[in-house]
Short mmCIF file of C-alpha atoms and ligand atoms in Angstrom, two decimals:
data_model
loop_
_atom_site.label_atom_id
_atom_site.label_comp_id
_atom_site.label_asym_id
_atom_site.label_seq_id
_atom_site.Cartn_x
_atom_site.Cartn_y
_atom_site.Cartn_z
CA MET A 849 94.68 126.98 11.88
CA LYS A 850 93.27 125.69 15.15
CA ILE A 851 94.68 122.32 16.14
CA LEU A 852 93.74 119.67 18.71
CA VAL A 853 96.36 117.14 19.83
CA VAL A 854 95.05 113.97 21.51
CA GLY A 855 97.27 112.53 24.26
CA GLY A 856 99.11 113.79 27.28
CA GLY A 857 102.65 112.46 27.47
CA GLY A 858 106.17 113.53 26.53
CA ARG A 859 105.52 112.62 22.90
CA GLU A 860 102.52 114.95 22.69
CA HIS A 861 104.49 117.70 24.47
CA ALA A 862 107.22 117.38 21.81
CA ILE A 863 104.66 117.42 18.97
CA ILE A 864 103.05 120.58 20.41
CA TRP A 865 106.45 122.21 21.04
CA LYS A 866 107.23 121.74 17.34
CA LEU A 867 103.76 122.77 16.11
CA LYS A 868 104.07 125.96 18.14
CA GLN A 869 106.87 127.03 15.75
CA SER A 870 104.60 126.67 12.71
CA SER A 871 103.62 129.87 10.94
CA ILE A 872 100.18 128.45 10.08
CA VAL A 873 99.19 127.45 13.63
CA ASP A 874 97.05 129.99 15.50
CA LYS A 875 95.91 128.02 18.53
CA ILE A 876 96.56 124.57 19.97
CA TYR A 877 94.31 122.55 22.27
CA CYS A 878 95.37 119.29 23.91
CA ALA A 879 93.17 116.52 25.37
CA PRO A 880 93.96 115.73 28.12
CA GLY A 881 97.50 117.21 28.13
CA ASN A 882 99.68 117.70 31.22
CA ALA A 883 101.25 120.51 33.28
CA GLY A 884 104.04 121.19 30.77
CA ILE A 885 101.72 121.11 27.76
CA SER A 886 99.44 123.65 29.46
CA GLU A 887 102.19 126.27 29.01
CA LEU A 888 101.86 125.94 25.21
CA ALA A 889 98.30 124.76 24.62
CA GLU A 890 94.87 124.95 26.20
CA CYS A 891 94.34 121.60 27.93
CA VAL A 892 90.85 120.14 27.95
CA PRO A 893 89.84 117.39 30.39
CA ILE A 894 88.61 114.85 27.84
CA SER A 895 90.28 111.46 27.72
CA ALA A 896 91.69 110.09 24.46
CA MET A 897 89.06 107.32 24.30
CA GLU A 898 86.03 109.64 24.57
CA PHE A 899 85.57 109.99 20.80
CA ASP A 900 82.09 111.56 20.91
CA LYS A 901 83.16 114.21 23.41
CA LEU A 902 86.28 115.00 21.38
CA ILE A 903 84.24 115.32 18.19
CA SER A 904 81.75 117.67 19.89
CA PHE A 905 84.62 119.74 21.28
CA VAL A 906 86.20 120.07 17.83
CA LYS A 907 82.90 121.14 16.27
CA GLU A 908 82.05 123.61 19.03
CA ASN A 909 85.46 125.27 18.87
CA ASP A 910 85.86 125.27 15.06
CA ILE A 911 89.07 123.25 15.25
CA ASP A 912 90.52 122.65 11.78
CA TYR A 913 92.73 119.60 12.32
CA THR A 914 93.16 116.95 15.00
CA ILE A 915 96.41 115.04 15.54
CA ILE A 916 96.29 111.69 17.34
CA GLY A 917 99.44 110.94 19.38
CA MET A 918 98.57 107.73 21.18
CA ASP A 919 98.08 104.11 20.12
CA ASP A 920 94.88 103.16 22.00
CA PRO A 921 92.52 105.63 20.29
CA LEU A 922 94.04 104.79 16.89
CA ALA A 923 93.48 101.07 17.48
CA GLY A 924 89.95 101.89 18.64
CA GLY A 925 89.07 103.72 15.42
CA ILE A 926 89.27 107.39 16.40
CA VAL A 927 90.32 108.41 12.88
CA ASP A 928 87.31 106.62 11.35
CA ALA A 929 85.03 108.35 13.89
CA PHE A 930 86.44 111.79 13.01
CA GLU A 931 86.25 111.12 9.25
CA ASN A 932 82.64 109.96 9.59
CA ALA A 933 81.92 113.30 11.25
CA ASN A 934 83.60 115.07 8.28
CA LEU A 935 86.52 116.26 10.40
CA LYS A 936 90.14 116.45 9.25
CA VAL A 937 92.44 114.25 11.31
CA PHE A 938 96.05 112.99 11.29
CA GLY A 939 96.62 109.28 11.87
CA PRO A 940 95.85 105.85 10.42
CA ARG A 941 92.32 104.45 10.26
CA LYS A 942 91.55 101.42 12.43
CA ASN A 943 92.15 99.02 9.53
CA ALA A 944 95.70 100.41 9.14
CA ALA A 945 96.50 100.98 12.85
CA ILE A 946 96.22 97.17 13.10
CA LEU A 947 99.85 97.18 11.95
CA GLU A 948 100.61 97.94 15.62
CA SER A 949 97.51 96.66 17.42
CA SER A 950 97.87 93.08 16.16
CA LYS A 951 101.34 91.58 16.11
CA ALA A 952 99.87 88.53 14.35
CA PHE A 953 98.56 90.78 11.54
CA ALA A 954 101.96 92.46 11.25
CA LYS A 955 103.87 89.16 11.15
CA ASN A 956 101.50 87.65 8.55
CA LEU A 957 101.79 90.78 6.38
CA MET A 958 105.60 90.56 6.49
CA LYS A 959 105.51 86.88 5.59
CA LYS A 960 103.11 87.46 2.68
CA TYR A 961 105.15 90.35 1.23
CA ASN A 962 108.64 89.02 1.99
CA ILE A 963 109.55 91.78 4.43
CA PRO A 964 112.46 90.53 6.58
CA THR A 965 111.46 89.54 10.11
CA GLY A 966 112.14 86.73 12.60
CA ALA A 967 110.67 83.27 11.92
CA TYR A 968 107.47 82.66 13.91
CA GLU A 969 104.24 80.77 14.41
CA THR A 970 100.92 82.14 15.67
CA PHE A 971 98.64 80.27 18.09
CA ASP A 972 95.22 80.83 19.61
CA ASN A 973 95.19 77.39 21.21
CA TYR A 974 97.21 76.87 24.39
CA GLU A 975 97.83 73.12 23.97
CA ALA A 976 99.08 73.52 20.39
CA ALA A 977 101.42 76.34 21.46
CA LYS A 978 102.75 74.22 24.34
CA ILE A 979 103.59 71.28 22.07
CA TYR A 980 105.26 73.59 19.52
CA LEU A 981 107.40 75.19 22.25
CA GLU A 982 108.86 71.83 23.29
CA LYS A 983 110.47 71.45 19.87
CA GLN A 984 112.09 74.90 19.73
CA ASP A 985 115.64 76.04 20.43
CA MET A 986 116.11 78.40 23.38
CA PRO A 987 116.11 81.34 23.95
CA ILE A 988 112.70 81.98 22.40
CA VAL A 989 110.40 85.01 22.31
CA LEU A 990 106.69 85.02 23.27
CA LYS A 991 104.51 87.93 22.22
CA ALA A 992 100.92 88.67 23.21
CA ASP A 993 99.10 89.65 20.02
CA GLY A 994 97.46 92.92 21.12
CA LEU A 995 98.47 96.23 22.69
CA ALA A 996 100.02 95.61 26.12
CA LEU A 997 101.79 98.90 26.93
CA GLY A 998 105.05 97.56 25.54
CA LYS A 999 105.06 94.80 28.14
CA GLY A 1000 103.59 91.90 26.18
CA VAL A 1001 106.95 90.53 25.01
CA LEU A 1002 108.72 87.79 26.98
CA ILE A 1003 112.26 86.70 26.16
CA CYS A 1004 112.65 83.20 27.62
CA LYS A 1005 116.05 81.61 28.17
CA THR A 1006 114.85 78.12 29.09
CA LEU A 1007 111.94 75.86 28.17
CA GLU A 1008 110.65 76.12 31.77
CA GLU A 1009 110.59 79.92 31.52
CA ALA A 1010 108.84 79.73 28.17
CA GLN A 1011 106.22 77.29 29.46
CA GLN A 1012 105.57 79.51 32.47
CA GLY A 1013 105.31 82.59 30.22
CA LEU A 1014 102.90 80.87 27.86
CA LYS A 1015 100.70 79.93 30.82
CA GLU A 1016 100.73 83.52 32.09
CA ILE A 1017 99.80 84.98 28.70
CA MET A 1018 97.22 82.42 27.51
CA GLN A 1019 95.73 80.91 30.67
CA GLU A 1020 96.18 83.50 33.40
CA HIS A 1021 95.53 86.38 30.96
CA LYS A 1022 98.31 88.54 32.41
CA PHE A 1023 97.99 90.93 29.46
CA GLY A 1024 94.20 90.61 29.22
CA ALA A 1025 92.63 89.97 25.81
CA ALA A 1026 95.95 90.92 24.18
CA GLY A 1027 97.05 87.36 25.03
CA ASN A 1028 94.20 85.44 23.34
CA THR A 1029 96.59 84.95 20.46
CA VAL A 1030 100.30 84.42 21.02
CA ILE A 1031 103.22 84.65 18.63
CA ILE A 1032 106.19 82.40 19.24
CA GLU A 1033 109.18 83.95 17.54
CA GLU A 1034 112.80 83.10 16.89
CA PHE A 1035 115.23 84.96 19.21
CA LEU A 1036 117.27 87.49 17.26
CA GLU A 1037 120.42 89.33 18.29
CA GLY A 1038 121.90 92.66 17.29
CA PRO A 1039 121.66 96.40 17.87
CA GLU A 1040 118.24 98.00 17.52
CA VAL A 1041 117.27 101.21 15.80
CA SER A 1042 113.96 103.09 15.62
CA ILE A 1043 113.06 104.60 12.26
CA LEU A 1044 109.94 106.73 12.30
CA SER A 1045 108.45 107.77 8.98
CA PHE A 1046 105.77 110.00 7.49
CA CYS A 1047 103.28 108.20 5.20
CA ASP A 1048 100.43 109.40 2.98
CA GLY A 1049 99.20 105.97 1.92
CA LYS A 1050 101.60 105.66 -1.04
CA THR A 1051 104.72 107.70 -0.32
CA ILE A 1052 106.91 107.16 2.72
CA ILE A 1053 109.60 109.53 4.00
CA PRO A 1054 111.76 108.26 6.88
CA MET A 1055 112.84 110.65 9.64
CA VAL A 1056 116.32 110.80 11.19
CA SER A 1057 117.23 107.62 13.12
CA ALA A 1058 116.99 107.14 16.88
CA GLN A 1059 117.87 104.54 19.49
CA ASP A 1060 115.93 103.76 22.64
CA HIS A 1061 117.05 102.43 26.04
CA LYS A 1062 114.18 100.21 27.18
CA ARG A 1063 115.45 98.70 30.44
CA ALA A 1064 114.94 100.44 33.79
CA PHE A 1065 118.58 100.44 34.97
CA ASP A 1066 122.10 101.17 33.65
CA ASN A 1067 123.78 98.62 31.38
CA ASP A 1068 120.38 97.37 30.23
CA LYS A 1069 119.55 95.78 33.58
CA GLY A 1070 116.08 95.55 35.10
CA LEU A 1071 112.62 95.35 33.60
CA ASN A 1072 111.52 96.62 30.20
CA THR A 1073 109.92 100.07 30.41
CA GLY A 1074 108.20 102.36 27.93
CA GLY A 1075 111.69 103.83 27.36
CA MET A 1076 114.23 105.42 29.77
CA GLY A 1077 115.99 107.58 27.22
CA THR A 1078 116.81 108.01 23.55
CA PHE A 1079 119.38 109.51 21.24
CA SER A 1080 119.45 110.61 17.62
CA PRO A 1081 121.11 109.88 15.26
CA SER A 1082 121.79 106.17 15.76
CA LYS A 1083 125.48 105.23 16.02
CA PHE A 1084 125.41 102.34 13.59
CA TYR A 1085 122.64 103.07 11.07
CA THR A 1086 124.44 104.18 7.90
CA ASN A 1087 123.12 105.78 4.70
CA GLU A 1088 123.68 102.45 2.95
CA MET A 1089 121.49 100.69 5.52
CA ALA A 1090 118.85 103.39 5.07
CA LYS A 1091 118.84 102.85 1.31
CA GLU A 1092 118.59 99.09 1.72
CA CYS A 1093 115.75 99.42 4.27
CA MET A 1094 113.84 101.71 1.91
CA LYS A 1095 114.02 98.96 -0.73
CA THR A 1096 113.34 95.92 1.42
CA ILE A 1097 111.28 97.21 4.37
CA PHE A 1098 109.86 100.77 4.25
CA GLN A 1099 108.35 101.07 0.78
CA PRO A 1100 107.31 97.38 0.71
CA THR A 1101 105.35 97.89 3.97
CA VAL A 1102 103.45 100.90 2.62
CA ASP A 1103 102.84 99.11 -0.71
CA ALA A 1104 101.63 95.99 1.12
CA MET A 1105 99.16 97.99 3.20
CA LEU A 1106 97.81 99.69 0.07
CA LYS A 1107 97.46 96.32 -1.68
CA GLU A 1108 95.53 95.00 1.31
CA ASN A 1109 93.13 97.98 1.02
CA ARG A 1110 94.46 99.43 4.25
CA PRO A 1111 96.25 102.58 3.05
CA PHE A 1112 98.50 103.80 5.86
CA VAL A 1113 98.30 107.54 6.53
CA GLY A 1114 100.24 108.82 9.50
CA ILE A 1115 103.41 107.67 11.22
CA ILE A 1116 104.89 104.20 10.82
CA TYR A 1117 107.50 103.49 13.45
CA PHE A 1118 109.81 100.65 12.39
CA GLY A 1119 111.53 98.87 15.27
CA LEU A 1120 114.50 97.27 13.49
CA MET A 1121 117.27 94.92 14.56
CA TYR A 1122 120.56 94.62 12.68
CA THR A 1123 121.18 90.86 12.83
CA LYS A 1124 123.98 88.85 11.28
CA ASN A 1125 121.53 88.10 8.47
CA GLY A 1126 120.76 91.77 7.86
CA MET A 1127 118.12 94.21 9.06
CA LYS A 1128 114.89 92.68 10.36
CA VAL A 1129 111.63 94.17 11.57
CA ILE A 1130 111.06 93.53 15.28
CA GLU A 1131 107.85 95.55 15.48
CA TYR A 1132 105.72 98.18 13.86
CA ASN A 1133 104.03 101.03 15.71
CA ALA A 1134 101.36 103.18 14.12
CA ARG A 1135 102.35 106.44 15.87
CA PHE A 1136 105.30 108.53 17.00
CA GLY A 1137 107.57 106.79 19.54
CA ASP A 1138 107.88 107.95 23.12
CA PRO A 1139 110.62 109.07 23.96
CA GLU A 1140 111.99 108.91 20.37
CA THR A 1141 109.89 111.94 19.39
CA GLN A 1142 111.65 114.01 22.05
CA VAL A 1143 114.98 113.63 20.18
CA ILE A 1144 113.65 113.55 16.60
CA LEU A 1145 111.38 116.61 16.40
CA PRO A 1146 113.98 119.02 17.86
CA ARG A 1147 116.12 118.05 14.84
CA LEU A 1148 113.37 118.78 12.28
CA LYS A 1149 113.82 121.99 10.30
CA THR A 1150 110.65 121.80 8.17
CA ASP A 1151 107.23 122.89 9.48
CA LEU A 1152 105.65 119.79 11.09
CA LEU A 1153 102.10 120.86 10.30
CA ASP A 1154 102.94 121.22 6.59
CA ILE A 1155 104.23 117.63 6.58
CA MET A 1156 101.22 116.26 8.45
CA LEU A 1157 98.79 118.00 6.11
CA ALA A 1158 100.72 116.59 3.13
CA CYS A 1159 100.20 113.10 4.63
CA THR A 1160 96.47 113.66 5.09
CA ASN A 1161 96.10 115.22 1.62
CA GLY A 1162 98.14 112.50 -0.13
CA THR A 1163 100.77 114.96 -1.39
CA LEU A 1164 103.83 113.81 0.53
CA ASP A 1165 105.75 113.18 -2.71
CA ASN A 1166 105.90 116.99 -3.20
CA MET A 1167 107.37 117.57 0.23
CA ASN A 1168 111.04 118.30 0.87
CA ILE A 1169 111.78 117.50 4.52
CA GLU A 1170 114.90 119.04 6.06
CA TRP A 1171 116.78 118.18 9.24
CA TYR A 1172 119.48 119.89 11.31
CA ASN A 1173 122.85 118.21 11.11
CA ASN A 1174 123.12 117.90 14.91
CA ALA A 1175 122.41 115.38 17.68
CA ALA A 1176 119.91 115.10 20.52
CA VAL A 1177 119.74 113.00 23.70
CA CYS A 1178 116.70 112.62 25.97
CA VAL A 1179 117.06 111.36 29.54
CA ILE A 1180 113.84 110.26 31.24
CA LEU A 1181 113.32 111.19 34.87
CA ALA A 1182 111.06 108.51 36.31
CA SER A 1183 109.41 107.90 39.66
CA GLY A 1184 111.44 105.45 41.79
CA GLY A 1185 109.89 101.98 41.45
CA TYR A 1186 108.74 102.49 37.82
CA PRO A 1187 107.68 100.36 35.91
CA VAL A 1188 106.21 98.32 38.80
CA SER A 1189 104.87 100.55 41.57
CA TYR A 1190 105.66 104.11 42.56
CA THR A 1191 104.27 107.08 44.50
CA LYS A 1192 102.84 110.15 42.75
CA GLY A 1193 102.18 113.71 43.90
CA TYR A 1194 105.74 114.87 44.74
CA GLU A 1195 106.58 118.51 44.02
CA ILE A 1196 108.99 119.12 41.10
CA THR A 1197 111.55 121.91 41.51
CA GLY A 1198 114.03 123.56 39.14
CA LEU A 1199 111.72 123.79 36.10
CA GLN A 1200 111.96 127.59 35.88
CA LYS A 1201 115.76 127.49 36.00
CA ILE A 1202 115.98 124.88 33.25
CA SER A 1203 113.69 126.84 30.92
CA GLU A 1204 116.37 129.55 30.75
CA LYS A 1205 119.09 127.15 29.54
CA LYS A 1206 120.21 127.00 25.93
CA ASN A 1207 120.02 123.77 23.95
CA MET A 1208 117.93 122.13 26.66
CA ILE A 1209 114.22 121.30 26.47
CA VAL A 1210 112.07 119.73 29.18
CA PHE A 1211 109.21 117.60 27.92
CA HIS A 1212 106.62 116.69 30.54
CA ALA A 1213 105.29 113.12 30.61
CA GLY A 1214 103.55 112.48 33.95
CA THR A 1215 103.03 115.86 35.61
CA ASP A 1216 100.08 117.72 37.06
CA LYS A 1217 99.34 121.11 38.65
CA LYS A 1218 98.23 121.08 42.30
CA GLY A 1219 97.79 124.25 44.38
CA GLY A 1220 100.07 126.31 42.16
CA LYS A 1221 102.80 123.65 42.18
CA ILE A 1222 103.84 121.17 39.54
CA VAL A 1223 103.80 117.61 40.89
CA THR A 1224 104.64 114.12 39.64
CA SER A 1225 101.65 112.15 38.32
CA GLY A 1226 103.08 109.15 36.49
CA GLY A 1227 105.88 106.60 36.15
CA ARG A 1228 107.76 108.57 33.54
CA VAL A 1229 107.69 112.15 34.81
CA LEU A 1230 109.91 114.30 32.57
CA GLY A 1231 112.23 113.94 29.60
CA ILE A 1232 115.21 116.27 29.45
CA THR A 1233 116.45 116.73 25.89
CA GLY A 1234 119.94 118.08 25.27
CA ILE A 1235 120.93 119.27 21.80
CA GLY A 1236 124.50 119.53 20.52
CA ASP A 1237 126.75 119.27 17.50
CA ASN A 1238 127.33 115.62 18.33
CA ILE A 1239 126.05 112.94 20.73
CA ASP A 1240 128.70 113.63 23.40
CA GLU A 1241 127.77 117.31 23.58
CA ALA A 1242 124.08 116.45 23.69
CA ILE A 1243 124.69 113.94 26.52
CA LYS A 1244 126.52 116.59 28.54
CA THR A 1245 123.72 119.13 28.14
CA ALA A 1246 120.95 116.62 28.92
CA TYR A 1247 122.68 115.50 32.15
CA GLU A 1248 123.24 119.14 33.21
CA GLY A 1249 119.47 119.46 33.02
CA VAL A 1250 118.99 116.23 35.00
CA GLU A 1251 120.90 117.81 37.90
CA ILE A 1252 118.78 120.97 37.89
CA VAL A 1253 115.36 119.34 38.18
CA ASN A 1254 114.45 117.53 41.39
CA PHE A 1255 111.63 115.58 43.01
CA ASN A 1256 111.39 112.90 45.65
CA GLN A 1257 112.55 109.45 44.44
CA LYS A 1258 113.81 110.80 41.10
CA HIS A 1259 115.17 107.86 39.10
CA PHE A 1260 117.13 107.99 35.84
CA ARG A 1261 119.74 106.03 33.92
CA THR A 1262 123.24 107.50 33.84
CA ASP A 1263 124.24 105.86 30.54
CA ILE A 1264 121.78 107.28 27.99
CA GLY A 1265 123.47 107.81 24.63
CA LYS A 1266 126.52 105.80 25.66
CA LYS A 1267 125.57 102.59 23.83
CA ASP A 1268 128.31 101.87 21.35
CA TYR A 1269 128.18 99.58 18.37
CA LYS A 1270 131.14 98.87 16.16
P1 AMP B 2135 108.41 94.79 20.82
O1 AMP B 2135 107.33 95.25 21.76
O2 AMP B 2135 107.94 93.82 19.79
O3 AMP B 2135 109.21 95.94 20.28
O4 AMP B 2135 109.48 94.05 21.71
C1 AMP B 2135 110.10 94.71 22.78
C2 AMP B 2135 111.57 94.40 22.78
O5 AMP B 2135 111.77 92.99 22.92
C3 AMP B 2135 112.28 94.77 21.49
O6 AMP B 2135 112.68 96.11 21.46
C4 AMP B 2135 113.47 93.83 21.52
O7 AMP B 2135 114.50 94.35 22.33
C5 AMP B 2135 112.91 92.59 22.19
N1 AMP B 2135 112.52 91.62 21.16
C6 AMP B 2135 111.35 91.53 20.49
N2 AMP B 2135 111.37 90.53 19.60
C7 AMP B 2135 112.57 89.93 19.70
C8 AMP B 2135 113.21 88.82 19.04
N3 AMP B 2135 112.58 88.10 18.13
N4 AMP B 2135 114.46 88.52 19.43
C9 AMP B 2135 115.10 89.23 20.38
N5 AMP B 2135 114.58 90.27 21.03
C10 AMP B 2135 113.33 90.62 20.70
N1 LIG B 2136 109.84 103.94 22.81
C1 LIG B 2136 109.09 102.87 22.30
C2 LIG B 2136 107.74 103.17 21.83
O1 LIG B 2136 107.31 104.31 21.71
O2 LIG B 2136 107.02 102.23 21.53
#
């Protein structure tokens, strides 16, 4: 089969790395891709939001199946556009991708179907939100409704902070139209775990667990980022918790979407928090996580394309998905200054050396080719995944890789995988 993957980050690199091992894949294209992806796939300079151009490209090149990696095109209806053109595509339609693209939709769905989540109210009127805030206990959480690159969530310790945050979201439009509606949510505490799952509209099969490190600096200091590193499996998520989540969260979410006439086909990413009152949903994403994918897919034994096709064809209940009984850790190498401001275009060295190492994979996020060299082109530049029999071994391997690769102003956390929860 000929495949097109839409996106160009570390997540898409990991998806393509895994697809490359499939016996039924003949050729992979990626739009727009990056320098690392170009080693495995033919990159085409079409952006993820240019649906018409992508559709023409697929038709002209007889591509059999398109896989959407990113959230923006899903929220914008890329799957509907492909289906209307009679093309086979992996991902949720717009009316199901709303599970991620509107936090208000997600919260209301959870309330309606009794799926455990933090208490909340939704507002599209600034004055009403302001009055409500004054009566709440602190800390409190403010969330812009729409997609805001993972930055639309404010955790406010004091009323003053919350009032300022509300003003920034609703009046100063710091997150653009994403802030026309705001969710004011109870502050929850506990360790977080990411559970990604395959869905065919009716059946849901969770993947192995992962944990993300969202803050820019060690010991969870600094600003929230898209993710500075991940590890799999989680250290606290037990089989009992998985069983309970299947009963109270995973299957009920898929059933609820079906009931609402929004069958979910693709990946549901459950962002969960283990609170003193049990597991609660913090957020849903309608796609693979980045950089969760970089630790999850290296642990997958089964052919990824077979699973994706089973999702699209509605036959996931016949699928037996197998995983390696090992561990993986991904350390992100970022550009100094990320997530605020940083310089791009620095040469990256050591990539050849690292490709010869065992149990180590480099996934490119923000890289480009310039004059025969590979250079930095984004905030998150590379993810180095180490694989081992356990987390400690995987940490050691990942950090060996971190030392091999270099570029100007390389920034990384030194504590990825070291979170411990009793
Ligand atoms: P989200 O984009 O909804 O995943 O939120 C980003 C991060 O903010 C989450 O991973 C949590 O660490 C934190 N967060 C979100 N909602 C809450 C909440 N209700 N209480 C405490 N922390 C939260
Ligand atoms: N790592 C968080 C996300 O992909 O949303």
